[in-house]
Coordinates of N, CA, C and O and ligand atoms in Angstrom, one line a residue:
X1 N 59.0 23.3 51.9 CA 58.9 24.0 53.2 C 60.2 24.6 53.7 O 61.2 23.8 53.7
X2 N 60.3 25.8 53.9 CA 61.5 26.4 54.5 C 61.2 26.7 56.0 O 60.1 27.2 56.3
X3 N 62.1 26.5 56.8 CA 61.9 26.7 58.3 C 62.7 27.9 58.7 O 63.9 28.0 58.4
X4 N 62.1 28.8 59.5 CA 62.8 29.9 60.1 C 63.1 29.6 61.5 O 62.2 29.3 62.3
X5 N 64.4 29.6 61.8 CA 64.9 29.3 63.2 C 64.8 30.5 64.1 O 65.4 31.5 63.8
X6 N 64.2 30.3 65.2 CA 64.1 31.4 66.2 C 65.2 31.2 67.3 O 65.2 30.2 68.1
X7 N 66.3 32.0 67.2 CA 67.4 31.7 68.1 C 67.2 32.2 69.6 O 68.1 32.1 70.4
X8 N 66.0 32.6 69.9 CA 65.6 32.9 71.2 C 64.9 31.8 71.9 O 64.4 31.9 73.1
X9 N 64.8 30.6 71.2 CA 64.1 29.5 71.9 C 64.9 29.0 73.1 O 66.1 29.2 73.1
X10 N 64.3 28.2 74.0 CA 64.9 27.9 75.2 C 66.1 26.9 75.0 O 67.1 27.0 75.8
X11 N 66.1 26.1 74.0 CA 67.2 25.2 73.8 C 68.4 25.9 73.1 O 69.6 25.6 73.4
X12 N 68.1 27.0 72.4 CA 69.2 27.8 71.8 C 69.9 28.5 73.1 O 71.1 28.6 73.0
X13 N 69.1 28.9 74.0 CA 69.7 29.5 75.2 C 70.5 28.5 76.0 O 71.6 28.9 76.6
X14 N 70.1 27.3 76.1 CA 70.8 26.2 76.8 C 72.2 26.0 76.0 O 73.2 25.9 76.6
X15 N 72.1 26.0 74.7 CA 73.3 25.8 73.9 C 74.3 26.9 74.1 O 75.5 26.7 74.0
X16 N 73.8 28.1 74.3 CA 74.7 29.3 74.5 C 75.1 29.4 76.0 O 75.7 30.4 76.3
X17 N 74.6 28.4 76.8 CA 75.0 28.4 78.3 C 74.3 29.7 79.0 O 74.9 30.1 80.0
X18 N 73.2 30.2 78.4 CA 72.6 31.3 79.1 C 71.6 30.8 80.2 O 71.3 31.5 81.1
X19 N 71.2 29.5 80.0 CA 70.5 28.9 81.1 C 71.1 27.5 81.3 O 71.6 26.9 80.4
X20 N 71.0 27.0 82.6 CA 71.7 25.7 82.9 C 70.9 24.5 82.3 O 69.7 24.6 82.0
X21 N 71.6 23.4 82.3 CA 71.0 22.1 81.9 C 71.7 21.0 82.7 O 72.8 21.2 83.1
X22 N 71.0 19.9 82.8 CA 71.5 18.7 83.5 C 72.0 17.8 82.4 O 71.3 16.9 81.9
X23 N 73.3 18.0 82.0 CA 73.8 17.3 80.8 C 74.0 15.8 81.0 O 74.5 15.4 82.1
X24 N 73.5 15.0 80.1 CA 73.8 13.5 80.1 C 75.0 13.2 79.2 O 75.7 12.3 79.5
X25 N 75.1 13.9 78.0 CA 76.1 13.6 77.1 C 76.3 14.8 76.2 O 75.3 15.5 75.8
X26 N 77.6 15.2 75.9 CA 77.9 16.2 74.9 C 78.8 15.6 73.9 O 79.8 15.0 74.2
X27 N 78.5 15.9 72.6 CA 79.4 15.5 71.5 C 79.7 16.7 70.7 O 79.2 17.8 71.0
X28 N 80.5 16.5 69.6 CA 80.8 17.6 68.8 C 79.6 18.4 68.3 O 79.6 19.7 68.3
X29 N 78.6 17.7 67.9 CA 77.4 18.3 67.2 C 76.1 18.1 68.0 O 75.0 18.5 67.5
X30 N 76.1 17.5 69.2 CA 74.9 17.2 69.9 C 75.0 17.4 71.3 O 76.1 17.3 71.9
X31 N 73.8 17.6 72.0 CA 73.8 17.7 73.4 C 72.6 16.9 73.9 O 71.5 17.1 73.4
X32 N 72.8 16.2 75.0 CA 71.7 15.4 75.6 C 71.6 15.8 77.1 O 72.6 16.0 77.8
X33 N 70.3 16.1 77.5 CA 70.2 16.6 78.9 C 68.8 16.1 79.4 O 67.9 15.8 78.6
X34 N 68.7 16.1 80.7 CA 67.4 15.6 81.3 C 66.3 16.7 81.1 O 66.5 17.9 81.3
X35 N 65.1 16.2 80.8 CA 63.9 17.1 80.7 C 63.6 17.7 82.0 O 63.7 17.0 83.1
X36 N 63.3 19.0 82.0 CA 63.0 19.7 83.3 C 61.7 19.2 83.9 O 61.5 19.3 85.2
X37 N 60.8 18.6 83.1 CA 59.5 18.1 83.7 C 59.4 16.6 83.2 O 58.6 16.3 82.3
X38 N 60.1 15.7 83.8 CA 60.2 14.3 83.3 C 58.8 13.6 83.3 O 58.1 13.7 84.3
X39 N 58.5 12.9 82.2 CA 57.3 12.2 82.1 C 57.5 10.7 82.4 O 56.5 10.0 82.4
X40 N 58.7 10.3 82.7 CA 59.0 8.9 83.0 C 60.3 8.9 83.8 O 61.0 10.0 83.8
X41 N 60.7 7.8 84.5 CA 61.9 7.8 85.2 C 63.1 8.2 84.4 O 64.1 8.8 84.9
X42 N 63.2 7.8 83.1 CA 64.2 8.3 82.2 C 63.5 9.2 81.2 O 62.6 8.8 80.5
X43 N 63.9 10.5 81.1 CA 63.4 11.4 80.2 C 64.5 12.3 79.7 O 64.8 13.4 80.4
X44 N 65.2 12.0 78.7 CA 66.3 12.7 78.2 C 65.9 13.3 76.8 O 65.3 12.7 76.0
X45 N 66.3 14.6 76.7 CA 66.2 15.3 75.4 C 67.5 15.3 74.7 O 68.6 15.6 75.3
X46 N 67.5 15.0 73.4 CA 68.7 15.0 72.6 C 68.6 16.1 71.5 O 67.6 16.0 70.8
X47 N 69.4 17.0 71.4 CA 69.3 18.1 70.4 C 70.6 18.2 69.6 O 71.7 17.9 70.1
X48 N 70.5 18.6 68.4 CA 71.7 19.0 67.6 C 72.1 20.3 68.0 O 71.3 21.2 68.5
X49 N 73.4 20.7 67.9 CA 73.9 22.0 68.2 C 73.6 23.0 67.1 O 73.5 24.2 67.4
X50 N 73.3 22.5 65.9 CA 73.0 23.4 64.8 C 71.5 23.9 64.9 O 70.7 23.4 65.6
X51 N 71.2 25.0 64.1 CA 69.9 25.7 64.2 C 68.8 25.0 63.3 O 68.4 25.4 62.3
X52 N 68.4 23.9 63.8 CA 67.3 23.1 63.1 C 66.0 23.1 63.9 O 66.0 22.8 65.1
X53 N 64.9 23.4 63.2 CA 63.6 23.5 63.9 C 63.0 22.2 64.3 O 62.5 22.1 65.4
X54 N 63.1 21.2 63.4 CA 62.5 19.9 63.7 C 63.1 18.9 62.9 O 64.1 19.1 62.1
X55 N 62.6 17.6 63.0 CA 63.4 16.5 62.4 C 63.5 16.6 60.9 O 64.6 16.3 60.4
X56 N 62.4 16.9 60.2 CA 62.6 16.9 58.7 C 63.5 18.1 58.3 O 64.3 17.8 57.3
X57 N 63.5 19.2 59.0 CA 64.4 20.3 58.7 C 65.9 19.7 58.8 O 66.7 19.9 57.9
X58 N 66.1 19.0 59.9 CA 67.5 18.5 60.1 C 67.8 17.4 59.0 O 68.9 17.5 58.4
X59 N 66.9 16.5 58.8 CA 67.2 15.4 57.9 C 67.4 15.9 56.5 O 68.2 15.3 55.7
X60 N 66.7 17.0 56.1 CA 66.9 17.5 54.8 C 68.1 18.4 54.6 O 68.6 18.5 53.5
X61 N 68.5 19.1 55.7 CA 69.6 20.1 55.4 C 70.8 20.0 56.3 O 71.8 20.7 56.0
X62 N 70.9 19.1 57.3 CA 72.1 19.0 58.1 C 73.2 18.3 57.3 O 72.9 17.5 56.3
X63 N 74.4 18.4 57.7 CA 75.5 17.7 57.1 C 75.5 16.3 57.5 O 74.9 15.9 58.5
X64 N 76.2 15.5 56.7 CA 76.3 14.0 57.1 C 77.0 13.9 58.4 O 76.6 13.0 59.2
X65 N 77.9 14.7 58.7 CA 78.6 14.6 60.0 C 77.7 14.9 61.2 O 77.7 14.2 62.2
X66 N 76.8 15.9 61.0 CA 75.9 16.3 62.0 C 74.9 15.1 62.2 O 74.5 14.8 63.4
X67 N 74.4 14.6 61.1 CA 73.4 13.5 61.2 C 74.0 12.3 61.9 O 73.4 11.6 62.7
X68 N 75.2 11.9 61.5 CA 75.9 10.8 62.1 C 76.1 11.0 63.5 O 75.8 10.1 64.4
X69 N 76.6 12.2 63.9 CA 76.9 12.5 65.3 C 75.6 12.4 66.1 O 75.5 11.9 67.2
X70 N 74.5 13.0 65.6 CA 73.2 13.0 66.3 C 72.7 11.6 66.5 O 72.3 11.2 67.7
X71 N 72.7 10.8 65.5 CA 72.2 9.4 65.6 C 73.1 8.6 66.6 O 72.5 7.9 67.4
X72 N 74.4 8.8 66.5 CA 75.2 8.1 67.5 C 75.0 8.6 68.9 O 75.1 7.8 69.9
X73 N 74.8 9.9 69.1 CA 74.5 10.4 70.4 C 73.2 9.8 71.0 O 73.2 9.4 72.2
X74 N 72.2 9.7 70.2 CA 71.0 9.0 70.7 C 71.3 7.6 71.1 O 70.9 7.1 72.2
X75 N 72.1 6.9 70.3 CA 72.5 5.5 70.7 C 73.3 5.5 71.9 O 73.1 4.6 72.8
X76 N 74.2 6.5 72.1 CA 75.0 6.5 73.3 C 74.2 6.7 74.5 O 74.5 6.1 75.6
X77 N 73.2 7.6 74.4 CA 72.4 7.9 75.6 C 71.6 6.5 76.0 O 71.5 6.2 77.2
X78 N 71.1 5.9 75.0 CA 70.4 4.6 75.2 C 71.4 3.6 76.0 O 70.9 2.9 76.9
X79 N 72.6 3.6 75.5 CA 73.6 2.7 76.1 C 73.9 3.2 77.6 O 73.9 2.4 78.5
X80 N 74.1 4.5 77.8 CA 74.4 5.0 79.1 C 73.3 4.7 80.1 O 73.6 4.4 81.3
X81 N 72.1 4.7 79.6 CA 70.9 4.5 80.5 C 70.5 3.0 80.6 O 69.5 2.7 81.3
X82 N 71.2 2.1 79.8 CA 70.9 0.7 79.9 C 69.5 0.4 79.3 O 68.9 -0.5 79.9
X83 N 69.2 1.0 78.3 CA 67.8 0.9 77.8 C 67.6 -0.4 76.9 O 66.5 -0.6 76.4
X84 N 68.6 -1.2 76.7 CA 68.4 -2.3 75.8 C 67.7 -3.5 76.5 O 67.2 -4.4 75.9
X85 N 67.5 -3.4 77.9 CA 66.8 -4.4 78.6 C 65.3 -4.3 78.5 O 64.7 -5.2 78.0
X86 N 64.8 -3.2 78.9 CA 63.3 -3.1 79.0 C 62.7 -2.2 77.9 O 61.5 -2.1 77.8
X87 N 63.5 -1.5 77.1 CA 63.1 -0.8 76.0 C 62.8 0.7 76.4 O 63.0 1.1 77.5
X88 N 62.3 1.4 75.4 CA 62.2 2.9 75.5 C 61.3 3.4 74.4 O 60.9 2.6 73.5
X89 N 61.0 4.6 74.5 CA 60.2 5.3 73.4 C 61.0 6.5 72.9 O 61.5 7.3 73.8
X90 N 61.1 6.7 71.6 CA 61.7 7.9 71.0 C 60.7 8.7 70.3 O 59.9 8.2 69.5
X91 N 60.5 10.0 70.7 CA 59.5 10.8 70.2 C 60.1 12.1 69.7 O 61.0 12.7 70.4
X92 N 59.8 12.6 68.6 CA 60.1 13.9 68.1 C 58.9 14.7 67.6 O 58.4 14.3 66.5
X93 N 58.5 15.6 68.4 CA 57.3 16.4 68.0 C 57.6 17.4 67.0 O 58.7 18.1 67.1
X94 N 56.7 17.7 66.1 CA 57.0 18.8 65.1 C 55.7 19.6 64.8 O 54.7 19.0 64.6
X95 N 55.8 20.9 64.9 CA 54.7 21.8 64.5 C 53.5 21.7 65.3 O 53.5 21.2 66.4
X96 N 52.4 22.3 64.8 CA 51.2 22.4 65.6 C 50.6 21.1 65.9 O 50.2 20.8 67.0
X97 N 50.4 20.2 64.8 CA 49.8 19.0 65.0 C 50.6 18.0 65.9 O 50.1 17.2 66.6
X98 N 51.9 18.2 65.8 CA 52.8 17.4 66.6 C 52.9 17.9 68.1 O 53.6 17.3 68.9
X99 N 52.3 19.1 68.3 CA 52.4 19.8 69.6 C 53.8 19.9 70.0 O 54.2 19.5 71.1
X100 N 54.6 20.6 69.2 CA 56.0 20.9 69.5 C 56.0 22.3 70.3 O 55.6 23.3 69.8
X101 N 56.5 22.2 71.5 CA 56.6 23.3 72.4 C 57.9 24.2 72.1 O 57.8 25.4 72.1
X102 N 59.0 23.5 71.9 CA 60.3 24.3 71.7 C 60.7 24.1 70.3 O 61.0 22.9 69.9
X103 N 60.9 25.2 69.5 CA 61.1 25.1 68.1 C 62.7 24.9 67.8 O 63.2 25.6 67.0
X104 N 63.2 23.9 68.5 CA 64.6 23.4 68.2 C 64.5 21.9 68.2 O 64.1 21.4 69.2
X105 N 64.9 21.3 67.1 CA 64.8 19.8 67.1 C 65.3 19.2 68.4 O 66.4 19.5 68.9
X106 N 64.4 18.3 68.8 CA 64.8 17.4 70.0 C 64.1 16.1 69.9 O 62.9 16.0 69.4
X107 N 64.8 15.0 70.3 CA 64.0 13.8 70.5 C 64.0 13.6 72.0 O 64.9 13.9 72.7
X108 N 62.8 13.1 72.4 CA 62.6 12.7 73.8 C 63.0 11.2 73.8 O 62.4 10.4 73.0
X109 N 63.8 10.8 74.8 CA 64.0 9.4 75.1 C 63.4 9.1 76.4 O 63.7 9.7 77.4
X110 N 62.3 8.3 76.3 CA 61.5 8.0 77.5 C 61.6 6.5 77.9 O 61.5 5.7 77.0
X111 N 61.8 6.3 79.2 CA 62.0 4.8 79.6 C 61.9 4.8 81.1 O 61.7 5.8 81.8
X112 N 61.9 3.5 81.6 CA 62.0 3.3 83.0 C 60.7 2.8 83.6 O 60.6 2.5 84.8
X113 N 59.6 2.7 82.8 CA 58.3 2.2 83.2 C 57.5 1.9 81.9 O 57.9 2.4 80.8
X114 N 56.6 1.0 82.0 CA 55.7 0.8 80.8 C 55.0 2.1 80.4 O 54.5 2.8 81.3
X115 N 55.1 2.4 79.1 CA 54.8 3.7 78.6 C 53.3 3.8 78.0 O 52.9 4.8 77.6
X116 N 52.7 2.7 78.0 CA 51.3 2.7 77.4 C 51.3 2.7 76.0 O 52.4 2.7 75.3
X117 N 50.1 2.8 75.4 CA 50.1 2.9 73.9 C 50.6 4.2 73.4 O 50.7 5.2 74.1
X118 N 51.0 4.2 72.2 CA 51.7 5.3 71.6 C 50.8 6.6 71.5 O 51.3 7.7 71.8
X119 N 49.6 6.5 71.0 CA 48.8 7.7 70.9 C 47.5 7.5 71.6 O 46.9 6.4 71.7
X120 N 47.0 8.6 72.1 CA 45.6 8.7 72.6 C 44.8 9.4 71.6 O 45.3 10.2 70.8
X121 N 43.5 9.1 71.7 CA 42.6 9.8 70.8 C 42.5 11.3 71.2 O 42.6 11.6 72.4
X122 N 42.5 12.2 70.2 CA 42.5 13.6 70.6 C 41.3 14.0 71.3 O 40.2 13.4 71.2
Ligands
5GP201 P1 58.0 19.4 73.0 O1 56.6 19.5 73.3 O2 58.6 20.6 72.2 O3 58.3 18.1 72.2 O4 58.9 19.2 74.3 C1 59.6 20.2 74.9 C2 60.2 19.6 76.2 O5 61.1 20.5 76.7 C3 59.2 19.4 77.3 O6 59.2 18.0 77.7 C4 59.6 20.3 78.4 O7 59.5 19.7 79.7 C5 61.1 20.5 78.0 N1 61.6 21.8 78.5 C6 61.1 23.0 78.3 N2 61.9 24.0 78.9 C7 63.0 23.3 79.4 C8 64.1 23.8 80.0 O8 64.4 24.9 80.3 N3 65.0 22.8 80.4 C9 64.8 21.5 80.1 N4 65.8 20.6 80.5 N5 63.7 21.0 79.5 C10 62.8 22.0 79.1

């Protein structure tokens, strides 16, 4: 599978500072910011700065430095938000079946209340 990256997606515009974001953390290769429509008291999106559509695209083609930076950025957000006490959920939607709205890789970090079971029946 080859992925075509659309550089007009909303997160690409955030990375180019064409639209604002509420930044939680910025690193060399990653950006974390609050979701505009939070689904939980903590709802942070973490994105790589590179043009990756979804998680498998990133995992298959990003450099080791990008992957290490991204993984560490997720860990740092969890630390900044104190999520080691009550836990959290990490979600990365991909494609149609994953119901991915924005075609730039992002993980959702959700926390701050009991989040219920992982999946609902469709
Ligand atoms: P997806 O369904 O692609 O996994 O999730 C996309 C997420 O991006 C949604 O939770 C949505 O609220 C969030 N989102 C969409 N547009 C914006 C925006 O302009 N700014 C921010 N901070 N979040 C956005």
